[in-house]
């Protein structure tokens, strides 16, 4: 493997918080933001290919993955997006292209809206958005005492339930490769992880309302939206409504694919990202 494709694991301190990330490649920077119940490992099937054209940073977001846990951290979209901008400062990145999945996609949009001069192009994999009712419904449940009780026990769920939840995220579960489940469950039991995830859920409604108010700031931001037509988490109809708000958006729909297109069809997604960023 060439030096350009060597993946390094690094750590940087942002606002006194140790943030873990993986970096590979050379060229224009590309920041990867994962979704809920995930960390930078979620991009393991994309990093090497994307690093052929970009310097890729796959971040373990605050209070997730191998990053430091800090109690009481503001988990709102606005606060987290501002924290990501300061992360870019610490990495020496004046500007970067940004790819995000699910909640990470919502973060990418908020980052571009609040720090327009810091973001070049967007790649959004089924991003959480104000036009999807599924997320709001789930957020309301996990904001209740019963939902919070259940959420805190996700790391202790039997493996059978974890496997069932992962299969639900795929359009075709036979595409799940060995080790995938461990990538999602490995760090969930670290104290403070589920508390932070539940804080994100509690702010979901206000976050989506806030995101809707600033979508007009993304009108001129080039954005590639990638969705699976079997996505059970963020509905495909919401993609079409979101694309209408973004005047320079292109929507790529993958047949038979679920909520994790970049995992389920990595080769197709890697080619699409490379084409979009190099155009």
PDB file of C-alpha atoms in Angstrom:
ATOM      1  CA  UNK A   1       0.000   0.000   0.000  1.00  0.00           C
ATOM      2  CA  UNK A   2       1.407   3.426  -0.930  1.00  0.00           C
ATOM      3  CA  UNK A   3       2.156   6.109   1.655  1.00  0.00           C
ATOM      4  CA  UNK A   4      -0.793   8.140   0.347  1.00  0.00           C
ATOM      5  CA  UNK A   5      -3.164   5.342   1.355  1.00  0.00           C
ATOM      6  CA  UNK A   6      -1.748   4.768   4.836  1.00  0.00           C
ATOM      7  CA  UNK A   7      -4.448   5.406   7.452  1.00  0.00           C
ATOM      8  CA  UNK A   8      -3.147   7.117  10.585  1.00  0.00           C
ATOM      9  CA  UNK A   9      -5.024   7.356  13.873  1.00  0.00           C
ATOM     10  CA  UNK A  10      -4.537  10.766  15.501  1.00  0.00           C
ATOM     11  CA  UNK A  11      -5.912  12.886  18.318  1.00  0.00           C
ATOM     12  CA  UNK A  12      -6.448  16.630  18.605  1.00  0.00           C
ATOM     13  CA  UNK A  13      -7.689  18.722  21.545  1.00  0.00           C
ATOM     14  CA  UNK A  14     -10.698  20.956  20.848  1.00  0.00           C
ATOM     15  CA  UNK A  15     -12.046  23.166  23.657  1.00  0.00           C
ATOM     16  CA  UNK A  16     -10.104  20.982  26.086  1.00  0.00           C
ATOM     17  CA  UNK A  17     -11.696  17.796  24.673  1.00  0.00           C
ATOM     18  CA  UNK A  18      -9.582  15.035  23.101  1.00  0.00           C
ATOM     19  CA  UNK A  19     -11.037  14.174  19.681  1.00  0.00           C
ATOM     20  CA  UNK A  20      -9.938  11.019  17.867  1.00  0.00           C
ATOM     21  CA  UNK A  21      -9.807  10.838  14.073  1.00  0.00           C
ATOM     22  CA  UNK A  22      -8.419   8.787  11.203  1.00  0.00           C
ATOM     23  CA  UNK A  23      -6.610  10.558   8.373  1.00  0.00           C
ATOM     24  CA  UNK A  24      -5.337   9.349   5.015  1.00  0.00           C
ATOM     25  CA  UNK A  25      -4.402  10.634   1.585  1.00  0.00           C
ATOM     26  CA  UNK A  26      -3.279  13.877   0.022  1.00  0.00           C
ATOM     27  CA  UNK A  27      -5.130  16.668  -1.712  1.00  0.00           C
ATOM     28  CA  UNK A  28      -8.085  18.847  -0.846  1.00  0.00           C
ATOM     29  CA  UNK A  29      -9.436  18.055   2.658  1.00  0.00           C
ATOM     30  CA  UNK A  30     -12.607  15.986   3.033  1.00  0.00           C
ATOM     31  CA  UNK A  31     -14.214  15.787   6.474  1.00  0.00           C
ATOM     32  CA  UNK A  32     -16.405  12.731   7.214  1.00  0.00           C
ATOM     33  CA  UNK A  33     -19.120  13.052   9.893  1.00  0.00           C
ATOM     34  CA  UNK A  34     -20.784   9.840  11.080  1.00  0.00           C
ATOM     35  CA  UNK A  35     -24.336   9.321  12.328  1.00  0.00           C
ATOM     36  CA  UNK A  36     -25.796   8.364  15.702  1.00  0.00           C
ATOM     37  CA  UNK A  37     -24.697   5.098  17.352  1.00  0.00           C
ATOM     38  CA  UNK A  38     -21.574   5.177  15.164  1.00  0.00           C
ATOM     39  CA  UNK A  39     -18.055   6.596  14.991  1.00  0.00           C
ATOM     40  CA  UNK A  40     -15.350   7.103  12.369  1.00  0.00           C
ATOM     41  CA  UNK A  41     -15.093   3.345  11.793  1.00  0.00           C
ATOM     42  CA  UNK A  42     -18.336   3.546   9.834  1.00  0.00           C
ATOM     43  CA  UNK A  43     -16.278   4.876   6.873  1.00  0.00           C
ATOM     44  CA  UNK A  44     -13.837   1.930   6.907  1.00  0.00           C
ATOM     45  CA  UNK A  45     -14.919   0.783   3.409  1.00  0.00           C
ATOM     46  CA  UNK A  46     -14.556   4.279   1.952  1.00  0.00           C
ATOM     47  CA  UNK A  47     -11.414   5.788   3.435  1.00  0.00           C
ATOM     48  CA  UNK A  48      -8.795   4.217   1.179  1.00  0.00           C
ATOM     49  CA  UNK A  49     -10.633   4.914  -2.068  1.00  0.00           C
ATOM     50  CA  UNK A  50     -11.471   8.492  -1.109  1.00  0.00           C
ATOM     51  CA  UNK A  51      -7.873   9.062   0.005  1.00  0.00           C
ATOM     52  CA  UNK A  52      -6.726   8.604  -3.600  1.00  0.00           C
ATOM     53  CA  UNK A  53      -8.112  12.065  -4.374  1.00  0.00           C
ATOM     54  CA  UNK A  54      -8.451  13.865  -1.012  1.00  0.00           C
ATOM     55  CA  UNK A  55      -6.918  14.199   2.425  1.00  0.00           C
ATOM     56  CA  UNK A  56      -9.683  12.432   4.325  1.00  0.00           C
ATOM     57  CA  UNK A  57     -10.482  12.997   8.001  1.00  0.00           C
ATOM     58  CA  UNK A  58     -12.896  10.483   9.571  1.00  0.00           C
ATOM     59  CA  UNK A  59     -13.753  11.979  12.952  1.00  0.00           C
ATOM     60  CA  UNK A  60     -15.087  10.297  16.078  1.00  0.00           C
ATOM     61  CA  UNK A  61     -17.510  13.063  17.007  1.00  0.00           C
ATOM     62  CA  UNK A  62     -17.589  14.518  20.503  1.00  0.00           C
ATOM     63  CA  UNK A  63     -18.517  11.985  23.222  1.00  0.00           C
ATOM     64  CA  UNK A  64     -18.448   9.142  20.674  1.00  0.00           C
ATOM     65  CA  UNK A  65     -16.048   6.457  19.494  1.00  0.00           C
ATOM     66  CA  UNK A  66     -12.537   6.896  20.913  1.00  0.00           C
ATOM     67  CA  UNK A  67     -13.054  10.592  21.622  1.00  0.00           C
ATOM     68  CA  UNK A  68     -13.117  11.843  25.208  1.00  0.00           C
ATOM     69  CA  UNK A  69     -16.401  11.794  27.136  1.00  0.00           C
ATOM     70  CA  UNK A  70     -17.423  15.114  28.722  1.00  0.00           C
ATOM     71  CA  UNK A  71     -20.594  15.268  30.812  1.00  0.00           C
ATOM     72  CA  UNK A  72     -23.097  18.029  30.099  1.00  0.00           C
ATOM     73  CA  UNK A  73     -21.734  18.938  26.664  1.00  0.00           C
ATOM     74  CA  UNK A  74     -24.238  20.951  24.610  1.00  0.00           C
ATOM     75  CA  UNK A  75     -25.475  18.382  22.077  1.00  0.00           C
ATOM     76  CA  UNK A  76     -27.519  20.730  19.880  1.00  0.00           C
ATOM     77  CA  UNK A  77     -26.852  20.963  16.148  1.00  0.00           C
ATOM     78  CA  UNK A  78     -25.728  24.580  16.362  1.00  0.00           C
ATOM     79  CA  UNK A  79     -23.307  24.012  19.243  1.00  0.00           C
ATOM     80  CA  UNK A  80     -21.866  20.861  17.667  1.00  0.00           C
ATOM     81  CA  UNK A  81     -21.479  22.513  14.254  1.00  0.00           C
ATOM     82  CA  UNK A  82     -19.598  25.405  15.879  1.00  0.00           C
ATOM     83  CA  UNK A  83     -17.417  22.859  17.702  1.00  0.00           C
ATOM     84  CA  UNK A  84     -16.647  21.165  14.370  1.00  0.00           C
ATOM     85  CA  UNK A  85     -15.564  24.542  12.967  1.00  0.00           C
ATOM     86  CA  UNK A  86     -13.130  24.840  15.893  1.00  0.00           C
ATOM     87  CA  UNK A  87     -11.987  21.272  15.192  1.00  0.00           C
ATOM     88  CA  UNK A  88     -11.153  22.434  11.662  1.00  0.00           C
ATOM     89  CA  UNK A  89      -9.157  25.291  13.197  1.00  0.00           C
ATOM     90  CA  UNK A  90      -7.183  22.800  15.274  1.00  0.00           C
ATOM     91  CA  UNK A  91      -6.533  20.654  12.193  1.00  0.00           C
ATOM     92  CA  UNK A  92      -5.367  23.684  10.237  1.00  0.00           C
ATOM     93  CA  UNK A  93      -8.245  23.465   7.754  1.00  0.00           C
ATOM     94  CA  UNK A  94      -9.450  26.843   6.507  1.00  0.00           C
ATOM     95  CA  UNK A  95     -11.958  25.107   4.228  1.00  0.00           C
ATOM     96  CA  UNK A  96     -12.982  21.530   3.469  1.00  0.00           C
ATOM     97  CA  UNK A  97     -15.506  19.489   1.576  1.00  0.00           C
ATOM     98  CA  UNK A  98     -17.787  17.736   4.054  1.00  0.00           C
ATOM     99  CA  UNK A  99     -19.610  14.403   3.867  1.00  0.00           C
ATOM    100  CA  UNK A 100     -22.099  13.379   6.530  1.00  0.00           C
ATOM    101  CA  UNK A 101     -24.473  10.533   7.231  1.00  0.00           C
ATOM    102  CA  UNK A 102     -27.861  10.782   8.972  1.00  0.00           C
ATOM    103  CA  UNK A 103     -27.359  13.041  12.026  1.00  0.00           C
ATOM    104  CA  UNK A 104     -23.859  13.727  10.696  1.00  0.00           C
ATOM    105  CA  UNK A 105     -25.494  14.950   7.491  1.00  0.00           C
ATOM    106  CA  UNK A 106     -27.619  17.378   9.493  1.00  0.00           C
ATOM    107  CA  UNK A 107     -24.416  18.547  11.203  1.00  0.00           C
ATOM    108  CA  UNK A 108     -22.773  19.046   7.807  1.00  0.00           C
ATOM    109  CA  UNK A 109     -25.691  21.213   6.652  1.00  0.00           C
ATOM    110  CA  UNK A 110     -25.673  23.265   9.854  1.00  0.00           C
ATOM    111  CA  UNK A 111     -21.906  23.709   9.580  1.00  0.00           C
ATOM    112  CA  UNK A 112     -22.281  24.978   6.007  1.00  0.00           C
ATOM    113  CA  UNK A 113     -25.134  27.287   7.045  1.00  0.00           C
ATOM    114  CA  UNK A 114     -23.302  28.816  10.027  1.00  0.00           C
ATOM    115  CA  UNK A 115     -19.773  28.781   8.581  1.00  0.00           C
ATOM    116  CA  UNK A 116     -20.374  29.193   4.861  1.00  0.00           C
ATOM    117  CA  UNK A 117     -16.794  30.128   4.037  1.00  0.00           C
ATOM    118  CA  UNK A 118     -15.477  26.920   5.662  1.00  0.00           C
ATOM    119  CA  UNK A 119     -17.388  24.412   3.499  1.00  0.00           C
ATOM    120  CA  UNK A 120     -16.812  23.761  -0.201  1.00  0.00           C
ATOM    121  CA  UNK A 121     -19.001  20.904  -1.439  1.00  0.00           C
ATOM    122  CA  UNK A 122     -21.380  18.699   0.554  1.00  0.00           C
ATOM    123  CA  UNK A 123     -22.030  14.972   0.233  1.00  0.00           C
ATOM    124  CA  UNK A 124     -25.082  13.980   2.275  1.00  0.00           C
ATOM    125  CA  UNK A 125     -26.005  10.348   2.887  1.00  0.00           C
ATOM    126  CA  UNK A 126     -29.662  10.214   3.958  1.00  0.00           C
ATOM    127  CA  UNK A 127     -29.201  13.241   6.223  1.00  0.00           C
ATOM    128  CA  UNK A 128     -31.594  13.848   9.093  1.00  0.00           C
ATOM    129  CA  UNK A 129     -33.774  16.702   7.897  1.00  0.00           C
ATOM    130  CA  UNK A 130     -36.895  18.712   8.819  1.00  0.00           C
ATOM    131  CA  UNK A 131     -39.057  16.969   6.190  1.00  0.00           C
ATOM    132  CA  UNK A 132     -38.784  13.457   7.644  1.00  0.00           C
ATOM    133  CA  UNK A 133     -41.398  12.504  10.237  1.00  0.00           C
ATOM    134  CA  UNK A 134     -39.692   9.216  11.256  1.00  0.00           C
ATOM    135  CA  UNK A 135     -36.887  10.942  13.138  1.00  0.00           C
ATOM    136  CA  UNK A 136     -39.240  13.265  14.992  1.00  0.00           C
ATOM    137  CA  UNK A 137     -41.438  10.360  16.059  1.00  0.00           C
ATOM    138  CA  UNK A 138     -38.486   8.316  17.342  1.00  0.00           C
ATOM    139  CA  UNK A 139     -37.008  11.352  19.086  1.00  0.00           C
ATOM    140  CA  UNK A 140     -40.263  11.985  20.941  1.00  0.00           C
ATOM    141  CA  UNK A 141     -40.324   8.407  22.198  1.00  0.00           C
ATOM    142  CA  UNK A 142     -36.695   8.362  23.396  1.00  0.00           C
ATOM    143  CA  UNK A 143     -37.269  11.714  25.113  1.00  0.00           C
ATOM    144  CA  UNK A 144     -39.865  10.124  27.402  1.00  0.00           C
ATOM    145  CA  UNK A 145     -38.804   8.501  30.712  1.00  0.00           C
ATOM    146  CA  UNK A 146     -39.535   5.040  29.305  1.00  0.00           C
ATOM    147  CA  UNK A 147     -37.668   5.780  26.078  1.00  0.00           C
ATOM    148  CA  UNK A 148     -34.667   7.188  27.958  1.00  0.00           C
ATOM    149  CA  UNK A 149     -34.608   4.128  30.235  1.00  0.00           C
ATOM    150  CA  UNK A 150     -34.625   1.871  27.183  1.00  0.00           C
ATOM    151  CA  UNK A 151     -32.024   3.976  25.359  1.00  0.00           C
ATOM    152  CA  UNK A 152     -29.534   3.799  28.221  1.00  0.00           C
ATOM    153  CA  UNK A 153     -29.759   0.009  28.034  1.00  0.00           C
ATOM    154  CA  UNK A 154     -28.989  -0.284  24.329  1.00  0.00           C
ATOM    155  CA  UNK A 155     -25.364  -1.362  25.051  1.00  0.00           C
ATOM    156  CA  UNK A 156     -26.716  -4.230  27.185  1.00  0.00           C
ATOM    157  CA  UNK A 157     -29.181  -5.477  24.592  1.00  0.00           C
ATOM    158  CA  UNK A 158     -28.632  -9.108  23.590  1.00  0.00           C
ATOM    159  CA  UNK A 159     -26.581  -9.603  20.441  1.00  0.00           C
ATOM    160  CA  UNK A 160     -29.695 -10.890  18.691  1.00  0.00           C
ATOM    161  CA  UNK A 161     -31.384  -7.480  19.049  1.00  0.00           C
ATOM    162  CA  UNK A 162     -28.262  -5.632  17.933  1.00  0.00           C
ATOM    163  CA  UNK A 163     -28.060  -7.819  14.839  1.00  0.00           C
ATOM    164  CA  UNK A 164     -31.761  -7.285  14.097  1.00  0.00           C
ATOM    165  CA  UNK A 165     -31.343  -3.508  14.392  1.00  0.00           C
ATOM    166  CA  UNK A 166     -28.370  -3.534  12.004  1.00  0.00           C
ATOM    167  CA  UNK A 167     -30.201  -5.734   9.495  1.00  0.00           C
ATOM    168  CA  UNK A 168     -33.055  -3.219   9.511  1.00  0.00           C
ATOM    169  CA  UNK A 169     -30.632  -0.495   8.417  1.00  0.00           C
ATOM    170  CA  UNK A 170     -29.640  -2.448   5.290  1.00  0.00           C
ATOM    171  CA  UNK A 171     -31.767  -2.822   2.186  1.00  0.00           C
ATOM    172  CA  UNK A 172     -30.229  -6.245   1.626  1.00  0.00           C
ATOM    173  CA  UNK A 173     -28.892  -7.716   4.906  1.00  0.00           C
ATOM    174  CA  UNK A 174     -26.751 -10.255   3.033  1.00  0.00           C
ATOM    175  CA  UNK A 175     -24.418  -7.350   2.237  1.00  0.00           C
ATOM    176  CA  UNK A 176     -23.413  -6.995   5.910  1.00  0.00           C
ATOM    177  CA  UNK A 177     -19.766  -8.020   6.176  1.00  0.00           C
ATOM    178  CA  UNK A 178     -17.992  -9.590   9.147  1.00  0.00           C
ATOM    179  CA  UNK A 179     -17.098  -7.115  11.875  1.00  0.00           C
ATOM    180  CA  UNK A 180     -19.762  -4.552  10.994  1.00  0.00           C
ATOM    181  CA  UNK A 181     -21.831  -5.030  14.140  1.00  0.00           C
ATOM    182  CA  UNK A 182     -18.746  -4.697  16.370  1.00  0.00           C
ATOM    183  CA  UNK A 183     -17.969  -1.332  14.769  1.00  0.00           C
ATOM    184  CA  UNK A 184     -21.308  -0.031  16.062  1.00  0.00           C
ATOM    185  CA  UNK A 185     -21.331  -1.626  19.509  1.00  0.00           C
ATOM    186  CA  UNK A 186     -17.658  -1.401  20.502  1.00  0.00           C
ATOM    187  CA  UNK A 187     -17.786   1.988  22.216  1.00  0.00           C
ATOM    188  CA  UNK A 188     -21.459   2.284  23.227  1.00  0.00           C
ATOM    189  CA  UNK A 189     -20.820   1.011  26.763  1.00  0.00           C
ATOM    190  CA  UNK A 190     -18.272   3.748  27.576  1.00  0.00           C
ATOM    191  CA  UNK A 191     -19.880   5.837  30.375  1.00  0.00           C
ATOM    192  CA  UNK A 192     -21.332   9.054  29.023  1.00  0.00           C
ATOM    193  CA  UNK A 193     -21.947   7.803  25.489  1.00  0.00           C
ATOM    194  CA  UNK A 194     -25.652   7.060  25.797  1.00  0.00           C
ATOM    195  CA  UNK A 195     -26.239  10.164  27.923  1.00  0.00           C
ATOM    196  CA  UNK A 196     -24.873  12.297  25.073  1.00  0.00           C
ATOM    197  CA  UNK A 197     -26.902  10.424  22.446  1.00  0.00           C
ATOM    198  CA  UNK A 198     -30.065  10.936  24.498  1.00  0.00           C
ATOM    199  CA  UNK A 199     -29.224  14.644  24.783  1.00  0.00           C
ATOM    200  CA  UNK A 200     -29.061  14.774  20.972  1.00  0.00           C
ATOM    201  CA  UNK A 201     -32.476  13.104  20.816  1.00  0.00           C
ATOM    202  CA  UNK A 202     -33.972  15.562  23.320  1.00  0.00           C
ATOM    203  CA  UNK A 203     -32.897  18.512  21.167  1.00  0.00           C
ATOM    204  CA  UNK A 204     -34.048  16.859  17.923  1.00  0.00           C
ATOM    205  CA  UNK A 205     -37.268  18.834  17.482  1.00  0.00           C
ATOM    206  CA  UNK A 206     -35.701  22.240  18.074  1.00  0.00           C
ATOM    207  CA  UNK A 207     -32.670  21.223  15.986  1.00  0.00           C
ATOM    208  CA  UNK A 208     -34.810  20.329  12.972  1.00  0.00           C
ATOM    209  CA  UNK A 209     -36.800  23.557  13.299  1.00  0.00           C
ATOM    210  CA  UNK A 210     -33.566  25.496  13.479  1.00  0.00           C
ATOM    211  CA  UNK A 211     -32.135  23.668  10.480  1.00  0.00           C
ATOM    212  CA  UNK A 212     -35.232  24.422   8.423  1.00  0.00           C
ATOM    213  CA  UNK A 213     -34.814  28.133   9.132  1.00  0.00           C
ATOM    214  CA  UNK A 214     -31.266  28.218   7.753  1.00  0.00           C
ATOM    215  CA  UNK A 215     -31.665  25.933   4.718  1.00  0.00           C
ATOM    216  CA  UNK A 216     -31.907  29.030   2.518  1.00  0.00           C
ATOM    217  CA  UNK A 217     -28.232  29.678   3.309  1.00  0.00           C
ATOM    218  CA  UNK A 218     -27.390  26.442   1.474  1.00  0.00           C
ATOM    219  CA  UNK A 219     -29.028  27.507  -1.780  1.00  0.00           C
ATOM    220  CA  UNK A 220     -25.658  28.055  -3.480  1.00  0.00           C
ATOM    221  CA  UNK A 221     -23.749  25.195  -1.840  1.00  0.00           C
ATOM    222  CA  UNK A 222     -23.117  22.273  -4.236  1.00  0.00           C
ATOM    223  CA  UNK A 223     -24.584  19.174  -2.568  1.00  0.00           C
ATOM    224  CA  UNK A 224     -24.754  15.531  -3.619  1.00  0.00           C
ATOM    225  CA  UNK A 225     -27.585  13.680  -1.847  1.00  0.00           C
ATOM    226  CA  UNK A 226     -27.272   9.884  -1.777  1.00  0.00           C
ATOM    227  CA  UNK A 227     -30.254   7.817  -0.609  1.00  0.00           C
ATOM    228  CA  UNK A 228     -31.314   4.200  -0.646  1.00  0.00           C
ATOM    229  CA  UNK A 229     -34.850   3.489  -1.810  1.00  0.00           C
ATOM    230  CA  UNK A 230     -35.263   1.033   1.104  1.00  0.00           C
ATOM    231  CA  UNK A 231     -34.233   3.525   3.790  1.00  0.00           C
ATOM    232  CA  UNK A 232     -36.410   2.906   6.867  1.00  0.00           C
ATOM    233  CA  UNK A 233     -34.809   5.626   8.993  1.00  0.00           C
ATOM    234  CA  UNK A 234     -34.901   8.776   6.820  1.00  0.00           C
ATOM    235  CA  UNK A 235     -37.632   8.608   4.204  1.00  0.00           C
ATOM    236  CA  UNK A 236     -36.833   9.009   0.507  1.00  0.00           C
ATOM    237  CA  UNK A 237     -39.711  11.505  -0.065  1.00  0.00           C
ATOM    238  CA  UNK A 238     -37.943  13.845   2.356  1.00  0.00           C
ATOM    239  CA  UNK A 239     -34.909  13.759   0.041  1.00  0.00           C
ATOM    240  CA  UNK A 240     -36.898  15.294  -2.775  1.00  0.00           C
ATOM    241  CA  UNK A 241     -38.225  18.065  -0.514  1.00  0.00           C
ATOM    242  CA  UNK A 242     -34.725  18.755   0.808  1.00  0.00           C
ATOM    243  CA  UNK A 243     -33.244  18.875  -2.704  1.00  0.00           C
ATOM    244  CA  UNK A 244     -35.775  21.571  -3.685  1.00  0.00           C
ATOM    245  CA  UNK A 245     -34.360  23.815  -0.953  1.00  0.00           C
ATOM    246  CA  UNK A 246     -30.812  23.407  -2.302  1.00  0.00           C
ATOM    247  CA  UNK A 247     -30.547  24.915  -5.772  1.00  0.00           C
ATOM    248  CA  UNK A 248     -27.264  23.161  -6.600  1.00  0.00           C
ATOM    249  CA  UNK A 249     -28.204  19.708  -5.326  1.00  0.00           C
ATOM    250  CA  UNK A 250     -28.074  16.407  -7.179  1.00  0.00           C
ATOM    251  CA  UNK A 251     -29.994  13.385  -5.862  1.00  0.00           C
ATOM    252  CA  UNK A 252     -28.621   9.884  -6.410  1.00  0.00           C
ATOM    253  CA  UNK A 253     -31.051   7.090  -5.440  1.00  0.00           C
ATOM    254  CA  UNK A 254     -29.634   3.579  -5.045  1.00  0.00           C
ATOM    255  CA  UNK A 255     -32.054   0.718  -5.722  1.00  0.00           C
ATOM    256  CA  UNK A 256     -32.387  -1.948  -3.040  1.00  0.00           C
ATOM    257  CA  UNK A 257     -30.242  -0.027  -0.548  1.00  0.00           C
ATOM    258  CA  UNK A 258     -31.117   1.019   3.000  1.00  0.00           C
ATOM    259  CA  UNK A 259     -29.933   3.711   5.402  1.00  0.00           C
ATOM    260  CA  UNK A 260     -26.195   2.995   5.043  1.00  0.00           C
ATOM    261  CA  UNK A 261     -25.447   3.373   1.304  1.00  0.00           C
ATOM    262  CA  UNK A 262     -21.705   3.937   1.792  1.00  0.00           C
ATOM    263  CA  UNK A 263     -21.474   0.615   3.681  1.00  0.00           C
ATOM    264  CA  UNK A 264     -23.915  -1.354   1.586  1.00  0.00           C
ATOM    265  CA  UNK A 265     -22.621  -0.214  -1.824  1.00  0.00           C
ATOM    266  CA  UNK A 266     -19.200   1.311  -1.071  1.00  0.00           C
ATOM    267  CA  UNK A 267     -17.784   1.046  -4.598  1.00  0.00           C
ATOM    268  CA  UNK A 268     -20.729   2.924  -6.130  1.00  0.00           C
ATOM    269  CA  UNK A 269     -20.661   5.569  -3.408  1.00  0.00           C
ATOM    270  CA  UNK A 270     -16.887   6.033  -3.570  1.00  0.00           C
ATOM    271  CA  UNK A 271     -17.048   6.611  -7.323  1.00  0.00           C
ATOM    272  CA  UNK A 272     -19.965   9.029  -6.927  1.00  0.00           C
ATOM    273  CA  UNK A 273     -18.141  11.036  -4.263  1.00  0.00           C
ATOM    274  CA  UNK A 274     -14.926  11.201  -6.303  1.00  0.00           C
ATOM    275  CA  UNK A 275     -16.839  12.340  -9.397  1.00  0.00           C
ATOM    276  CA  UNK A 276     -18.740  14.981  -7.437  1.00  0.00           C
ATOM    277  CA  UNK A 277     -15.699  16.405  -5.690  1.00  0.00           C
ATOM    278  CA  UNK A 278     -13.533  16.464  -8.809  1.00  0.00           C
ATOM    279  CA  UNK A 279     -16.160  18.042 -11.081  1.00  0.00           C
TER     280      UNK A 279
END
